[in-house]
C-alpha positions as MATLAB code, in Angstrom:
seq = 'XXXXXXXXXXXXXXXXXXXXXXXXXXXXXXXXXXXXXXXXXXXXXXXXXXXXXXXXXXXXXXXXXXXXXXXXXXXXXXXXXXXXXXXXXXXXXXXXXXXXXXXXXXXXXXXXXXXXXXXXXXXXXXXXXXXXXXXXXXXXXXXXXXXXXXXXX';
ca = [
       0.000    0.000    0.000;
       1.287    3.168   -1.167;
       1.224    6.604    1.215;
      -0.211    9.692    0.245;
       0.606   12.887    1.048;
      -2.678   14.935    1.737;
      -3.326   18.493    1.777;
      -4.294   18.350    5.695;
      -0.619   16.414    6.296;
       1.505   19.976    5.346;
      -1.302   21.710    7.906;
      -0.182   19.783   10.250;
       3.376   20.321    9.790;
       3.451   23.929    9.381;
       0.984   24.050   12.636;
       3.679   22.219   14.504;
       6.705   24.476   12.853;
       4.931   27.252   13.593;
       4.226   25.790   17.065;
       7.300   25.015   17.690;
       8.384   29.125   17.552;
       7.355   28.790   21.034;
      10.438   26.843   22.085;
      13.092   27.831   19.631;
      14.343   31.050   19.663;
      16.068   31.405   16.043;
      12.474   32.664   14.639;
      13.101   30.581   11.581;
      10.723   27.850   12.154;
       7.770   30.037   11.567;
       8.834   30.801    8.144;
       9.262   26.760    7.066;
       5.707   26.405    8.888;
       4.097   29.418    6.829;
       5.465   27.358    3.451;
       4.262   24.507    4.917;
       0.605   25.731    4.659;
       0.999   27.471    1.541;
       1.993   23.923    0.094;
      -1.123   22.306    1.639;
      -3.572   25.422   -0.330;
      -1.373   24.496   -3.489;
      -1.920   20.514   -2.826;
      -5.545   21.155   -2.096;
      -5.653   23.406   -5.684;
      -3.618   20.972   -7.717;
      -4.396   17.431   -6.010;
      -1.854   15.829   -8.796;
       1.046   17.443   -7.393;
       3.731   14.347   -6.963;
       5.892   14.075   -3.818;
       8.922   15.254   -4.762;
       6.732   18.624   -6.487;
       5.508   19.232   -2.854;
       8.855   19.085   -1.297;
      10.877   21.299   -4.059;
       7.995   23.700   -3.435;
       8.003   23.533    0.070;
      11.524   24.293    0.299;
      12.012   27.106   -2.252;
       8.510   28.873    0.062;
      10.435   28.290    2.927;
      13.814   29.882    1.244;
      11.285   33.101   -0.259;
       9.951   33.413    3.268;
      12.707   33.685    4.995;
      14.008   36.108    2.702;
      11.103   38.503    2.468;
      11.401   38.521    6.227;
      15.134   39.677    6.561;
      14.876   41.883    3.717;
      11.759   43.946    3.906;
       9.782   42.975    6.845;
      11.970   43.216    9.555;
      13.738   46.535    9.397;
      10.263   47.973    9.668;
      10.142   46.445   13.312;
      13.390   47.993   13.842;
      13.505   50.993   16.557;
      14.908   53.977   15.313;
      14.460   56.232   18.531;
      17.506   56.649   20.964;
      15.389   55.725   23.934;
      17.135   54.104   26.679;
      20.327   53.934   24.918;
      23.350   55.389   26.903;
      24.606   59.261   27.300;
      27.411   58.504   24.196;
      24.970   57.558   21.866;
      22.946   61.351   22.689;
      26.366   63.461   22.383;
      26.866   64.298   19.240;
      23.371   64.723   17.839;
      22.093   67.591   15.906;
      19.491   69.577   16.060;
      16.844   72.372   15.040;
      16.507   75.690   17.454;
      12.762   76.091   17.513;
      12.249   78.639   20.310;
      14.177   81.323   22.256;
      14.261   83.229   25.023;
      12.769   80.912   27.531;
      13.306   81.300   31.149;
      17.126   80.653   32.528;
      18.415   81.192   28.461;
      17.215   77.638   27.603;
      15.899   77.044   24.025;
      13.975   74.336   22.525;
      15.694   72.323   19.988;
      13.956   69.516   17.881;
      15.920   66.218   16.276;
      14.918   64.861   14.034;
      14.926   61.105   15.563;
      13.849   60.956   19.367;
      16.276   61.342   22.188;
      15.959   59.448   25.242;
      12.203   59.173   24.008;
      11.592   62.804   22.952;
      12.231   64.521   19.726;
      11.674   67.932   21.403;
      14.123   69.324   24.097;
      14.713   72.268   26.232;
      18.593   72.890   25.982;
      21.501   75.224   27.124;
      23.905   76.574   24.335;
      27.466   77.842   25.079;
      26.747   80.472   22.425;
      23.526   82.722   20.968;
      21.277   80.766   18.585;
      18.627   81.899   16.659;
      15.164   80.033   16.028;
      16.335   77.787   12.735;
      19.647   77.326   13.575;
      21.442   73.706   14.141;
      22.765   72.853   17.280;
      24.955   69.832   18.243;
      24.680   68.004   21.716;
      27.940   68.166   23.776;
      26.968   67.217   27.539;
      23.745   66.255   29.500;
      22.893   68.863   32.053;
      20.050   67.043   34.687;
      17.172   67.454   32.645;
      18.410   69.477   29.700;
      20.827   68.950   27.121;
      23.832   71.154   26.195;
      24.309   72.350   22.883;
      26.682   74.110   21.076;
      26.061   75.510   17.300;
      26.775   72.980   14.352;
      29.072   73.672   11.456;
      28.504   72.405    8.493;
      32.377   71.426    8.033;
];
């Protein structure tokens, strides 16, 4: 008696592969799993498929999945703020002035990626700024950041 592969067989595998996520870390099983199922909706579609058909297929799905992932997928999860990251990674961003003349000479400078979990911060510059001009972080002052105007060279 001769076994064959049914539709509901690659469910079950790419449930378990998928499944299996849970314990493995390397987030590379998901992506066999996901060709897994897309083989059983192919099988189901085209019930003369042959054996070795379903496993070429299965493996070139699993190769395109994992490759969509890594190349367009994931850098959208990546985070692009500077929050939480230490005080070296802050010095030597620049900035926007967008206000003046605040109480104590601070001014407000905007980046243009969050700092520390804010894109907006009061600041203290070792020189006169004007509203539009770019400012570079040199220290961290308690709650404000010290600037200094940005050359261009």
């Amino acid at each position: 008696m001769e076994f064959v592969v049914e539709p509901w067989h690659w469910f079950v595998l790419g449930i378990l592969l998928i499944l299996s996520e849970l314990i493995l870390t390397a987030f590379a099983a998901l992506w066999f799993g996901v060709a897994a199922i897309m083989v059983c909706i192919l099988l189901w579609l085209f019930p003369m498929m042959g054996f070795t058909t379903q496993v070429v297929t299965w493996g070139i799905l699993s190769i395109l999945c994992t490759i969509l992932w890594f190349k367009f997928i994931k850098p959208l999860s990546i985070d692009k703020t500077k929050a939480g990251l230490a005080r070296e990674s802050t010095i030597g961003q620049v900035g926007m002035v967008i206000k003046t003349g605040l109480d104590h000479g601070q001014i407000v400078v905007r980046f243009p990626m969050p700092l520390l979990g804010s894109d907006e911060w009061n600041c203290r510059s070792t020189a006169p700024v004007q509203v539009g001009d770019r400012v570079r972080v040199i220290d961290i002052l308690g709650n404000d950041l010290v600037v200094q105007p940005h050359s261009n060279s």
